[in-house]
mmCIF file of C-alpha atoms in Angstrom:
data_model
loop_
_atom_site.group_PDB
_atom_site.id
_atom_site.type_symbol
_atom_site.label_atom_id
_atom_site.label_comp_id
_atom_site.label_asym_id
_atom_site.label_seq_id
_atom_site.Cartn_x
_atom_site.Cartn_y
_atom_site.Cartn_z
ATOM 1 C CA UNK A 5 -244.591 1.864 -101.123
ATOM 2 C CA UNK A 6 -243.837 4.285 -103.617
ATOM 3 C CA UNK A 7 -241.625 4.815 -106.952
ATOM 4 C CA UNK A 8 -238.414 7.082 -106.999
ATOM 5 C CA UNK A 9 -235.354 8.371 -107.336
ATOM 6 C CA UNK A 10 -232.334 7.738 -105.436
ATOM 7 C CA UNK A 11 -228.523 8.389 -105.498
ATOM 8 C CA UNK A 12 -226.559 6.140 -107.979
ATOM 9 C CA UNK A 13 -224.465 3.930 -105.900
ATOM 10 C CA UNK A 14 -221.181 4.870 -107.082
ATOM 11 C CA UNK A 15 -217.850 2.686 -108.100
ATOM 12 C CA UNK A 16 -217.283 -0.493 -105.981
ATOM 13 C CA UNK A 17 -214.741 -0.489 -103.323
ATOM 14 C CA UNK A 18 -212.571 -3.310 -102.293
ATOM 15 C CA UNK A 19 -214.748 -6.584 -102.924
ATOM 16 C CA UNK A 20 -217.410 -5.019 -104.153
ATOM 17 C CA UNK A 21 -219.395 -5.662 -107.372
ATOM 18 C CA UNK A 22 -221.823 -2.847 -108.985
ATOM 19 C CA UNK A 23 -224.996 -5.296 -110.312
ATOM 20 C CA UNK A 24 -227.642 -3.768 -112.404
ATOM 21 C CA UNK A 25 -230.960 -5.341 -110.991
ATOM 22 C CA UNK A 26 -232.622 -7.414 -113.683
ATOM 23 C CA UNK A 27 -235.272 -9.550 -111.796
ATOM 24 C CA UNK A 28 -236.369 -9.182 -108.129
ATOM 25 C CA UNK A 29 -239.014 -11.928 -106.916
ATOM 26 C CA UNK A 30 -241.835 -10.862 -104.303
ATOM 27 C CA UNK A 31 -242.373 -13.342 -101.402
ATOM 28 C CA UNK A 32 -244.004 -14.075 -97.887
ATOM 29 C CA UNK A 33 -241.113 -11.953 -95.844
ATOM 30 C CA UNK A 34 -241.606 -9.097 -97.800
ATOM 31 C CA UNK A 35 -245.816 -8.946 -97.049
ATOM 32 C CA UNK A 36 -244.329 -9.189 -93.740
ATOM 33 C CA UNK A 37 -242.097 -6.581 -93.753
ATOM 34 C CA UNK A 38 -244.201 -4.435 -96.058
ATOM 35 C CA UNK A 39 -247.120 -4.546 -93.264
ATOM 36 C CA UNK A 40 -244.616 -4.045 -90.180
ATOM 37 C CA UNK A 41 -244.933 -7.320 -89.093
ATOM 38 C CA UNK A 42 -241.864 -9.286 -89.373
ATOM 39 C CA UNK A 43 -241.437 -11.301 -86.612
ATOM 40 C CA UNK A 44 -238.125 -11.406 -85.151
ATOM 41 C CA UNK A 45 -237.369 -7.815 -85.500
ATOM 42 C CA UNK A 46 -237.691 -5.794 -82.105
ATOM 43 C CA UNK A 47 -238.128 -2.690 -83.593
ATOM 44 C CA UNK A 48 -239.436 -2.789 -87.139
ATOM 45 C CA UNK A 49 -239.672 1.085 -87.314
ATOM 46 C CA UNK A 50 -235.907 1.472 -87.249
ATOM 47 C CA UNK A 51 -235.880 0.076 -90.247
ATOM 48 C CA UNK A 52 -237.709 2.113 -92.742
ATOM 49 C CA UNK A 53 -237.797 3.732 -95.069
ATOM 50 C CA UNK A 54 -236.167 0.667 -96.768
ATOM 51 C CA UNK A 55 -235.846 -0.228 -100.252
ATOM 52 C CA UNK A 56 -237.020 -3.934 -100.615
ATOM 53 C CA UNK A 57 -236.153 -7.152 -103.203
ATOM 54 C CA UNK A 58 -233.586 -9.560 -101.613
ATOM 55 C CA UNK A 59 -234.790 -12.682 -104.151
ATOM 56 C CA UNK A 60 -232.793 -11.093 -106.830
ATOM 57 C CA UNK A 61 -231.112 -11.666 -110.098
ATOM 58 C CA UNK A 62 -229.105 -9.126 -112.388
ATOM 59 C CA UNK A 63 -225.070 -8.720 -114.547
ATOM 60 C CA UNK A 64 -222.181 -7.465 -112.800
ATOM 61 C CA UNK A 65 -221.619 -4.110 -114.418
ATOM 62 C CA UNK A 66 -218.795 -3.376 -113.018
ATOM 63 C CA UNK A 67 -215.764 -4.739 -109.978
ATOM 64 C CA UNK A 68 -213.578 -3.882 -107.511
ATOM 65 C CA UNK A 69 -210.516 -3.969 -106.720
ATOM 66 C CA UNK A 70 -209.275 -7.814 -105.150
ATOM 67 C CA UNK A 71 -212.866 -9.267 -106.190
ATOM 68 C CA UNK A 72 -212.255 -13.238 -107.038
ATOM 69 C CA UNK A 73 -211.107 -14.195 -111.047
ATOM 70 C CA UNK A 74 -214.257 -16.041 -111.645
ATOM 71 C CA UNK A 75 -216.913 -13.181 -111.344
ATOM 72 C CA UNK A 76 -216.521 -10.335 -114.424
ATOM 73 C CA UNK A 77 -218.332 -7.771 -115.801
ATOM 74 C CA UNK A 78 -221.426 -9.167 -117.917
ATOM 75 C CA UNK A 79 -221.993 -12.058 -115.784
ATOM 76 C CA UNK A 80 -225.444 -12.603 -114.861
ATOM 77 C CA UNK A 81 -225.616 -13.757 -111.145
ATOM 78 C CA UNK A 82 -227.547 -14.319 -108.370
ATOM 79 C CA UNK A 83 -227.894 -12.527 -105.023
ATOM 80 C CA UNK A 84 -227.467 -13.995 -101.667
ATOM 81 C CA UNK A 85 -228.906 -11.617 -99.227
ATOM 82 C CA UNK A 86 -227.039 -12.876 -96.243
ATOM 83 C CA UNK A 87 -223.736 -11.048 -94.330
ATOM 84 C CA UNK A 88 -223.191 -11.823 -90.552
ATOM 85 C CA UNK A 89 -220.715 -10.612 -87.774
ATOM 86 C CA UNK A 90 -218.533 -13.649 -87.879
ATOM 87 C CA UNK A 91 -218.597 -13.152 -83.939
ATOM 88 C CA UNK A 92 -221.438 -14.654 -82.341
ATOM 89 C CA UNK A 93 -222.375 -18.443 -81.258
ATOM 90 C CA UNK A 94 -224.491 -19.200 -84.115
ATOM 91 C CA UNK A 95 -221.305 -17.702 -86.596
ATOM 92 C CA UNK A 96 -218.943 -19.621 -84.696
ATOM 93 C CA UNK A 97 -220.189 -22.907 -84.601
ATOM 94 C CA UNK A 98 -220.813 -22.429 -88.454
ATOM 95 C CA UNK A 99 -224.437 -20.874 -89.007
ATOM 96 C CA UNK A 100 -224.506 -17.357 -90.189
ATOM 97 C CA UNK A 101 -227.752 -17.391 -91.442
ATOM 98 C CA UNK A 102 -228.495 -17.735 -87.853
ATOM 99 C CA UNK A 103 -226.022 -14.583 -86.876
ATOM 100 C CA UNK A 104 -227.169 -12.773 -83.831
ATOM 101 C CA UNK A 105 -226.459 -9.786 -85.904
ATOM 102 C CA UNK A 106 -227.711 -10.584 -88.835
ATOM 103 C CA UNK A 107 -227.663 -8.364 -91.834
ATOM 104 C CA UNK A 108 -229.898 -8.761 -95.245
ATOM 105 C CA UNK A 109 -230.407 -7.111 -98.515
ATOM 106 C CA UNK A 110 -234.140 -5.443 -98.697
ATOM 107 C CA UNK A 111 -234.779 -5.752 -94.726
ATOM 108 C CA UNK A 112 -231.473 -4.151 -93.023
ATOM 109 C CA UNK A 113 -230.021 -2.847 -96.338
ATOM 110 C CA UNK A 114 -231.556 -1.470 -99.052
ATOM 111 C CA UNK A 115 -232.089 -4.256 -101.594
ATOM 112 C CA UNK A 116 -232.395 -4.914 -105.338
ATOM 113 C CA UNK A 117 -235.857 -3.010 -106.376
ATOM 114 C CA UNK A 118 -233.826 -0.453 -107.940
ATOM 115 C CA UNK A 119 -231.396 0.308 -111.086
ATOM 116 C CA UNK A 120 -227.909 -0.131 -109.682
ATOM 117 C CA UNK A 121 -226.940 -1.830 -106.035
ATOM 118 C CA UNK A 122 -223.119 -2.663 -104.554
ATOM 119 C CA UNK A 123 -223.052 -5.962 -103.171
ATOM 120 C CA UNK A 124 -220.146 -7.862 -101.400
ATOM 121 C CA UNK A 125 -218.438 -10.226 -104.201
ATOM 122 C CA UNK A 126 -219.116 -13.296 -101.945
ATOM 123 C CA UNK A 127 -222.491 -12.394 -102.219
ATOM 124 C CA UNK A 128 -222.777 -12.832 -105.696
ATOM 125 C CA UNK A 129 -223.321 -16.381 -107.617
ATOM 126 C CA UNK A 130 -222.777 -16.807 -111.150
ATOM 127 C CA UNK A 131 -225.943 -18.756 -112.880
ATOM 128 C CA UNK A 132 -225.117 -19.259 -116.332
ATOM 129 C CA UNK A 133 -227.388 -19.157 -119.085
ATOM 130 C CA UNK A 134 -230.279 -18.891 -116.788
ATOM 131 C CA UNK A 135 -232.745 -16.471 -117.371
ATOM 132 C CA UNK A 136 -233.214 -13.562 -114.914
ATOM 133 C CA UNK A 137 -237.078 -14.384 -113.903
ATOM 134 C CA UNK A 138 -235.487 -17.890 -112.986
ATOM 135 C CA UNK A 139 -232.374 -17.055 -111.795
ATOM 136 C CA UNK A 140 -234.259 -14.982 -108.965
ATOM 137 C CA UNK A 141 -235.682 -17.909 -107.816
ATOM 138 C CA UNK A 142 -232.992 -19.487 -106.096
ATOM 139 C CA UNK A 143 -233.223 -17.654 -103.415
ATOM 140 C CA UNK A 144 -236.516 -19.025 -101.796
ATOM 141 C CA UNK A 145 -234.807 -22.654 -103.645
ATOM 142 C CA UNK A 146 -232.238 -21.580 -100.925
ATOM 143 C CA UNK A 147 -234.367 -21.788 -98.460
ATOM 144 C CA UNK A 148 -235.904 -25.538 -99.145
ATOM 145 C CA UNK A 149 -232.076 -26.096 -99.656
ATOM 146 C CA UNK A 150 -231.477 -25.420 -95.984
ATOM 147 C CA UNK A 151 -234.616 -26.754 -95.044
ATOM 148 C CA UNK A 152 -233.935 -30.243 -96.221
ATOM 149 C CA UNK A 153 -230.465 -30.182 -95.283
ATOM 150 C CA UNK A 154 -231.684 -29.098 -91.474
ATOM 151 C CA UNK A 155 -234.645 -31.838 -91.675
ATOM 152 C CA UNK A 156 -232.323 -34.448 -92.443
ATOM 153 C CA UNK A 157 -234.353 -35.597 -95.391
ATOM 154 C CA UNK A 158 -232.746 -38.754 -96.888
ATOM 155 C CA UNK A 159 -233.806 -41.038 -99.715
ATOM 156 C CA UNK A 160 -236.882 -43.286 -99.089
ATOM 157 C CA UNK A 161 -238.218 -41.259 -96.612
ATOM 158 C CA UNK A 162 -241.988 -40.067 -96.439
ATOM 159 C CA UNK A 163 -242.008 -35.750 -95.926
ATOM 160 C CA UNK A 164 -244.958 -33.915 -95.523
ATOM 161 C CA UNK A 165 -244.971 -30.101 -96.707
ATOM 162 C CA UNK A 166 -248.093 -28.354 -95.287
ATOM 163 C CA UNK A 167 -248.458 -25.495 -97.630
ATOM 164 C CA UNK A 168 -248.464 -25.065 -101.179
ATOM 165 C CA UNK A 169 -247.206 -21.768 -101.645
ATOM 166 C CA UNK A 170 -243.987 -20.946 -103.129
ATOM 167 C CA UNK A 171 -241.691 -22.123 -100.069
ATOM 168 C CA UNK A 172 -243.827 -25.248 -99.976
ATOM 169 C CA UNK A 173 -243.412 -25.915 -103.965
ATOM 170 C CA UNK A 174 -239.501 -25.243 -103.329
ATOM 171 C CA UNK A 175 -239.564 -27.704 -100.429
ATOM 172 C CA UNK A 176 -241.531 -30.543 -102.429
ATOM 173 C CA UNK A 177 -238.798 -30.318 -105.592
ATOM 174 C CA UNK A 178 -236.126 -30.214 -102.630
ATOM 175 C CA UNK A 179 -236.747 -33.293 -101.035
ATOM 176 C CA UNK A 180 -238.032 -35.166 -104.174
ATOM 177 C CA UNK A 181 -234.526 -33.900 -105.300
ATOM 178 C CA UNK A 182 -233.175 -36.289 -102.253
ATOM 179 C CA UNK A 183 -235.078 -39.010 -103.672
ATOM 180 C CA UNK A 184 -238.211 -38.471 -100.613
ATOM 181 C CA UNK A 185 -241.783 -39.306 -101.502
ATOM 182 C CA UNK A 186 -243.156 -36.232 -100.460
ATOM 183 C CA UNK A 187 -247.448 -34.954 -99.808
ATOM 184 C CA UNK A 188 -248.066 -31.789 -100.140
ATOM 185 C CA UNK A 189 -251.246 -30.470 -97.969
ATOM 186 C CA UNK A 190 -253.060 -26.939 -98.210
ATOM 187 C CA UNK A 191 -256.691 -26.162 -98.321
ATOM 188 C CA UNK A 192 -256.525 -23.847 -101.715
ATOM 189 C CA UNK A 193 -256.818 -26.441 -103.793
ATOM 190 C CA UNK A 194 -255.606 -24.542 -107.305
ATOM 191 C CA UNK A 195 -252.108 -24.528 -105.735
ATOM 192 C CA UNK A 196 -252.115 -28.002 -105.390
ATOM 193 C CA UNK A 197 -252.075 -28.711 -109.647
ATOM 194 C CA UNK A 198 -248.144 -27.290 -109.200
ATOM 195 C CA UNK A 199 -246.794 -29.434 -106.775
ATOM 196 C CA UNK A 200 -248.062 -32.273 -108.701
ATOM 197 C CA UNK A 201 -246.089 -31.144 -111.501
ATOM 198 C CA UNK A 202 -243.151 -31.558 -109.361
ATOM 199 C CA UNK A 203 -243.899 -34.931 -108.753
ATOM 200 C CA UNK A 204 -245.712 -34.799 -105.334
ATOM 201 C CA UNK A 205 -248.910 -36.353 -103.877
ATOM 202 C CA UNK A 206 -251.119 -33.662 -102.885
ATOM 203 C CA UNK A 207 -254.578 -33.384 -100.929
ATOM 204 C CA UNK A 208 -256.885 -30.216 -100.371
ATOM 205 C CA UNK A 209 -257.991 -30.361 -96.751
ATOM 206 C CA UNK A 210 -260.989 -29.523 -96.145
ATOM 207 C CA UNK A 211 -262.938 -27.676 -92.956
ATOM 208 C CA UNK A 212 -262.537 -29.993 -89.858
ATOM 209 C CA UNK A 213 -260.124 -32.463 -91.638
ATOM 210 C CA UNK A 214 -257.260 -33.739 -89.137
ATOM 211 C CA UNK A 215 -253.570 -33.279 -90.193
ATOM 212 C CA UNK A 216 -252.077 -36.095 -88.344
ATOM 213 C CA UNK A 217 -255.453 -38.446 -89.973
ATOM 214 C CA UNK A 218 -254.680 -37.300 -93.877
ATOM 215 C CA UNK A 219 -250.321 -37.696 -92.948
ATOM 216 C CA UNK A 220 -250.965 -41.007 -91.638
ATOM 217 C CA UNK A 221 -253.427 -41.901 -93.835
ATOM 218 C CA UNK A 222 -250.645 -41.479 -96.827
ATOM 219 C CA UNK A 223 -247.139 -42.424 -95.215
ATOM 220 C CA UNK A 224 -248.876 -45.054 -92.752
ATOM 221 C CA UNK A 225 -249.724 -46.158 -88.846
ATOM 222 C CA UNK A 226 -246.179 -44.610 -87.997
ATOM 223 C CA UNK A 227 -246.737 -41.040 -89.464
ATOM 224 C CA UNK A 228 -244.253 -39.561 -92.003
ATOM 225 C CA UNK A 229 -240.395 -39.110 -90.664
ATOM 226 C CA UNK A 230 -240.723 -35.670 -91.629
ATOM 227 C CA UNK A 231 -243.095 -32.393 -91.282
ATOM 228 C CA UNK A 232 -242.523 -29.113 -92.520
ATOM 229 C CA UNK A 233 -244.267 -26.265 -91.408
ATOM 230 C CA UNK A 234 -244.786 -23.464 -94.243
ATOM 231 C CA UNK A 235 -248.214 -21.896 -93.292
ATOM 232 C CA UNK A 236 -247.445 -19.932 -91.008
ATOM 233 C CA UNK A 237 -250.965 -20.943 -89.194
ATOM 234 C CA UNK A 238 -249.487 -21.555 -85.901
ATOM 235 C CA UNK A 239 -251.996 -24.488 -84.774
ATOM 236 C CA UNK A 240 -250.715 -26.273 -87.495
ATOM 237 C CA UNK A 241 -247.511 -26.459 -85.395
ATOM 238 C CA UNK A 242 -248.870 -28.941 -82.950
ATOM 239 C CA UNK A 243 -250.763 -30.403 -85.962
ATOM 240 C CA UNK A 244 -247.520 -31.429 -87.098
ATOM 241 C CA UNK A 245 -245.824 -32.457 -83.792
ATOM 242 C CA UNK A 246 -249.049 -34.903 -83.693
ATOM 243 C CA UNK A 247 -248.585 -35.891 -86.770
ATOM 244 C CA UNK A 248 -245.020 -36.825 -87.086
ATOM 245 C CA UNK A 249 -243.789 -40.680 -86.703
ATOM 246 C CA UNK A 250 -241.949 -40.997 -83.401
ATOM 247 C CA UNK A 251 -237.978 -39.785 -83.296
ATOM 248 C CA UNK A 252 -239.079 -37.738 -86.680
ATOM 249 C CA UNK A 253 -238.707 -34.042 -87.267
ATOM 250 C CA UNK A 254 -240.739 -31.329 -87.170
ATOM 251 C CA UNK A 255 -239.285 -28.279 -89.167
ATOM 252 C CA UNK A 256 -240.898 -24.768 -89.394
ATOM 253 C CA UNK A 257 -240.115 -22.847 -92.340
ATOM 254 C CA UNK A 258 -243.234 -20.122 -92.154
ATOM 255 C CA UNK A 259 -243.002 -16.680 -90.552
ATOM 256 C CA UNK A 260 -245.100 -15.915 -88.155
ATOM 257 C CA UNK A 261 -246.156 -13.497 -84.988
ATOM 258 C CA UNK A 262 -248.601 -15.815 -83.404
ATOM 259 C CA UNK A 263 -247.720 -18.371 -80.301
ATOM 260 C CA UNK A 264 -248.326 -21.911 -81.215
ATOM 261 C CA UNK A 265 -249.850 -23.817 -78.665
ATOM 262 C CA UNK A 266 -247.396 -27.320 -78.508
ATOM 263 C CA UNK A 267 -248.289 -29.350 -76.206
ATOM 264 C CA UNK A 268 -245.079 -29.962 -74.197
ATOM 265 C CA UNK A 269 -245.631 -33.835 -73.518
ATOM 266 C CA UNK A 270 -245.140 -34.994 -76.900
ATOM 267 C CA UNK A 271 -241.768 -33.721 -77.583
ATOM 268 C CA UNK A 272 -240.130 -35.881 -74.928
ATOM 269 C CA UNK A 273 -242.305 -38.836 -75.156
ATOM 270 C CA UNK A 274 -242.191 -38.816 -79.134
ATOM 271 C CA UNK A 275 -238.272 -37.674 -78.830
ATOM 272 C CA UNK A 276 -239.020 -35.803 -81.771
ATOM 273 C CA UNK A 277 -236.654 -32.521 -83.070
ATOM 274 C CA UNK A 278 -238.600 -29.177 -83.482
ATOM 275 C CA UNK A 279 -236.815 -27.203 -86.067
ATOM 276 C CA UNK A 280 -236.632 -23.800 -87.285
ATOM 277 C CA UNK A 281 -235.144 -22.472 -90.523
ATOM 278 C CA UNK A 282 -234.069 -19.137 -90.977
ATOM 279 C CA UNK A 283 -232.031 -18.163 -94.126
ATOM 280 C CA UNK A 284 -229.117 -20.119 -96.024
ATOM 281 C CA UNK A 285 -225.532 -20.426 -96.058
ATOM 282 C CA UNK A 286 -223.800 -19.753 -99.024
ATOM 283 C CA UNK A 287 -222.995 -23.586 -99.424
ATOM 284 C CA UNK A 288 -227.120 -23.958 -99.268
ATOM 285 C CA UNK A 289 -227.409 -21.203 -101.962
ATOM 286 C CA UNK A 290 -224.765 -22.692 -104.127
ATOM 287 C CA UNK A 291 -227.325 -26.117 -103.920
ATOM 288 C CA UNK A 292 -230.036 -23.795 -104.862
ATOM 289 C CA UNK A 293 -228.006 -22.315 -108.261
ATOM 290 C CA UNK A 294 -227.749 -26.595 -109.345
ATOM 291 C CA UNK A 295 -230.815 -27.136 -108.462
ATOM 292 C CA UNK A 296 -232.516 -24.458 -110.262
ATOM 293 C CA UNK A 297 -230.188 -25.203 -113.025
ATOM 294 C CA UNK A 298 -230.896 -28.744 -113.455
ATOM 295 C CA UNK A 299 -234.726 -28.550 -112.860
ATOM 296 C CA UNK A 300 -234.912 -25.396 -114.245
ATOM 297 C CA UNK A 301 -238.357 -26.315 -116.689
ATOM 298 C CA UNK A 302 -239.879 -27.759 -113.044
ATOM 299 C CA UNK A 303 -238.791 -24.404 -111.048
ATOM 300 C CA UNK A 304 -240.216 -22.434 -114.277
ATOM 301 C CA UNK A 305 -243.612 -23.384 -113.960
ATOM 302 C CA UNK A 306 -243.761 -21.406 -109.775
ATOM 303 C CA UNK A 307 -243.433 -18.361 -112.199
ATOM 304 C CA UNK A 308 -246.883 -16.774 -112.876
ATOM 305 C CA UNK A 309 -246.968 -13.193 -112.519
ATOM 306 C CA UNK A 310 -244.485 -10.558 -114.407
ATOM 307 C CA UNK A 311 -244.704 -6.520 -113.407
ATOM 308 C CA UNK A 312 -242.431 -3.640 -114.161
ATOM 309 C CA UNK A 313 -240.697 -1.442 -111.784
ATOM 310 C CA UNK A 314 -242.701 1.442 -111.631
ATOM 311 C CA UNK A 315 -245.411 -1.249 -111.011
ATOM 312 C CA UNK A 316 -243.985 -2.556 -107.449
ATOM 313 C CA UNK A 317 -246.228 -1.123 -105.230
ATOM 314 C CA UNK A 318 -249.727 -2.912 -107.261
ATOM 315 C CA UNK A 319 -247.379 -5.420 -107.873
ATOM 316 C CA UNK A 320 -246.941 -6.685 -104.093
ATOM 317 C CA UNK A 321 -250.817 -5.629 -102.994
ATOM 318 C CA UNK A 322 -252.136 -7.856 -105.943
ATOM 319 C CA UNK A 323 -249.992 -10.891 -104.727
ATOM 320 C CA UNK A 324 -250.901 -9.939 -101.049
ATOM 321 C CA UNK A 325 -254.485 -10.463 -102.339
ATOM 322 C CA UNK A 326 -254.572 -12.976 -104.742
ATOM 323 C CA UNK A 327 -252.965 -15.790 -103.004
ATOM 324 C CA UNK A 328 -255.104 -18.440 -105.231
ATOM 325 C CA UNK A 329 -253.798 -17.042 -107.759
ATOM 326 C CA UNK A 330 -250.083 -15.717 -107.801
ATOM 327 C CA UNK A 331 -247.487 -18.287 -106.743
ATOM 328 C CA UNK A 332 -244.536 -16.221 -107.348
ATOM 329 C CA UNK A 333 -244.442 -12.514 -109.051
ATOM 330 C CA UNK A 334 -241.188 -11.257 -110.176
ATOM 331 C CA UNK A 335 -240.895 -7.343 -111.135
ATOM 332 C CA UNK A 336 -238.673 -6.897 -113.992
ATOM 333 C CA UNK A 337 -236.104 -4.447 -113.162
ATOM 334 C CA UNK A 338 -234.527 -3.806 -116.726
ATOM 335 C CA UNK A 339 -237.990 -4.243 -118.752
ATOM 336 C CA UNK A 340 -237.284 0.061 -119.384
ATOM 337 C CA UNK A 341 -234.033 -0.673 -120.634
#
């Protein structure tokens, strides 16, 4: 990664907005995509050189033509990365984050680590008074917003987050949100203090420690009616099909290269649903923008690390490397303005 100069972006066309960049959040994906290794993407070298930041916050500096009366310049908003064709199954049936051919800011377009960046006006969600650092945020909020929403979680129900990194925190305050009791599993134990904060149970498992003893042990004989995956240790797949009370769900949030080995028996004699999560919709990011909103001193506290631009590249090594420590690092954008 390195700092430089590109061409100004221009004036927006036709449902465009020009956003100046104010606050552009570092996260899992973009370690992945950083090191090549993201997954679902046949061909990752296609896709450089890229510029990255798709958990992004900044103010509408300036619209285009037949953009909707509520956005205007000043405004600070919040980015959804997602556009799809509108053509496949998964668009059809009413799950573009799922689009065959998807498209996202920072992985297929250039995204929000820069001064100035055109983005669609339905991509763009006023936040208010929120503050930038915060307001980038509800992005990976989206994604616990679409996690809970695919998982079904409903009030009085016992969920299980294994990991406590930023996706997990944003999955605990999610389903506590929907009125779930909700453990909260890792084995670094200084993450754990956060999710407590949120109002979770939490336990640091230690070397050798079963999953399915320490879920049972907490929701009961019957195992919790939801597990999410958000490791992205692939054993801990079947760790969580064990785990999970019969007819519950199993939902993976984590990104990952590695096969998990699932043994095939238990998912018809538990009749249990194995879910996957991939981004939101933009009713799931509108979710996020309340939720962040109305928990906003909770969501606050994920928050630990601050860099300037011409700081990104240290900025994502140190929180590639310091996992203990950074939960989320946000590079401010408009700190040389």
């Amino acid at each position: 990664m390195e700092v430089g100069a590109v061409d100004a972006p221009g004036a927006p066309g036709p449902g465009e907005v020009l956003v100046a960049p104010e606050a552009v959040g570092l996260c899992g994906s973009d370690f992945h995509y950083f090191l090549g290794d993201i997954g679902t993407i046949d061909h990752p070298s296609s896709l450089y050189p890229r510029i990255q930041g798709h958990e992004a916050a900044g103010t509408i500096l300036e619209l285009g033509p037949d953009c909707p009366p509520p956005l205007a310049a000043g405004q600070r908003v919040a980015l959804w990365p997602v556009s799809a064709c509108g053509r496949c199954y998964a668009c059809s049936i009413g799950r573009p984050n799922a689009c065959a051919a998807i498209s996202l800011i920072g992985v297929h377009q250039d995204g929000a680590l820069q001064d100035q960046l055109l983005v669609p006006a339905a991509q763009v969600f006023p936040v208010g008074d929120q503050d930038p650092e915060l307001a980038a945020l509800i992005e990976p909020v989206s994604i616990a917003m679409r996690s809970v929403d695919r998982g079904r979680v409903a009030a009085g129900e016992q969920v299980v987050v294994l990991g406590a990194g930023p996706i997990g925190q944003t999955l605990a305050l999610a389903a506590i949100d929907r009125g779930a009791s909700v453990l909260v599993v890792d084995t670094v134990a200084s993450r754990l203090g956060r999710a407590e904060t949120i109002g979770a149970d939490v336990h640091a498992l230690r070397d050798g420690e079963s999953v399915r003893d320490v879920a049972r042990d907490w929701a009961g004989d019957d195992g919790p009616e939801v597990i999410f995956e958000a490791t992205g240790v692939a054993p801990l797949t079947q760790a969580a099909v064990e785990a999970v009370a019969q007819a519950g769900r199993v939902v993976v949030v984590s990104l990952s290269s590695e096969h998990a080995p699932v043994r095939v028996g238990d998912l018809p004699l538990k009749e249990i649903d194995v879910l996957g999560v991939s981004c939101c919709r933009a009713d799931d990011f509108a979710a996020a923008v309340d939720l962040v909103s109305r928990r906003r001193a909770v969501a606050a506290g994920l928050l630990t690390h601050q860099f300037a631009l011409d700081e990104a590249p240290s900025a994502i090594d140190y929180a590639m490397h310091h996992p203990a420590e950074v939960m989320k690092a946000v590079v401010r954008i408009d700190s040389r303005r």
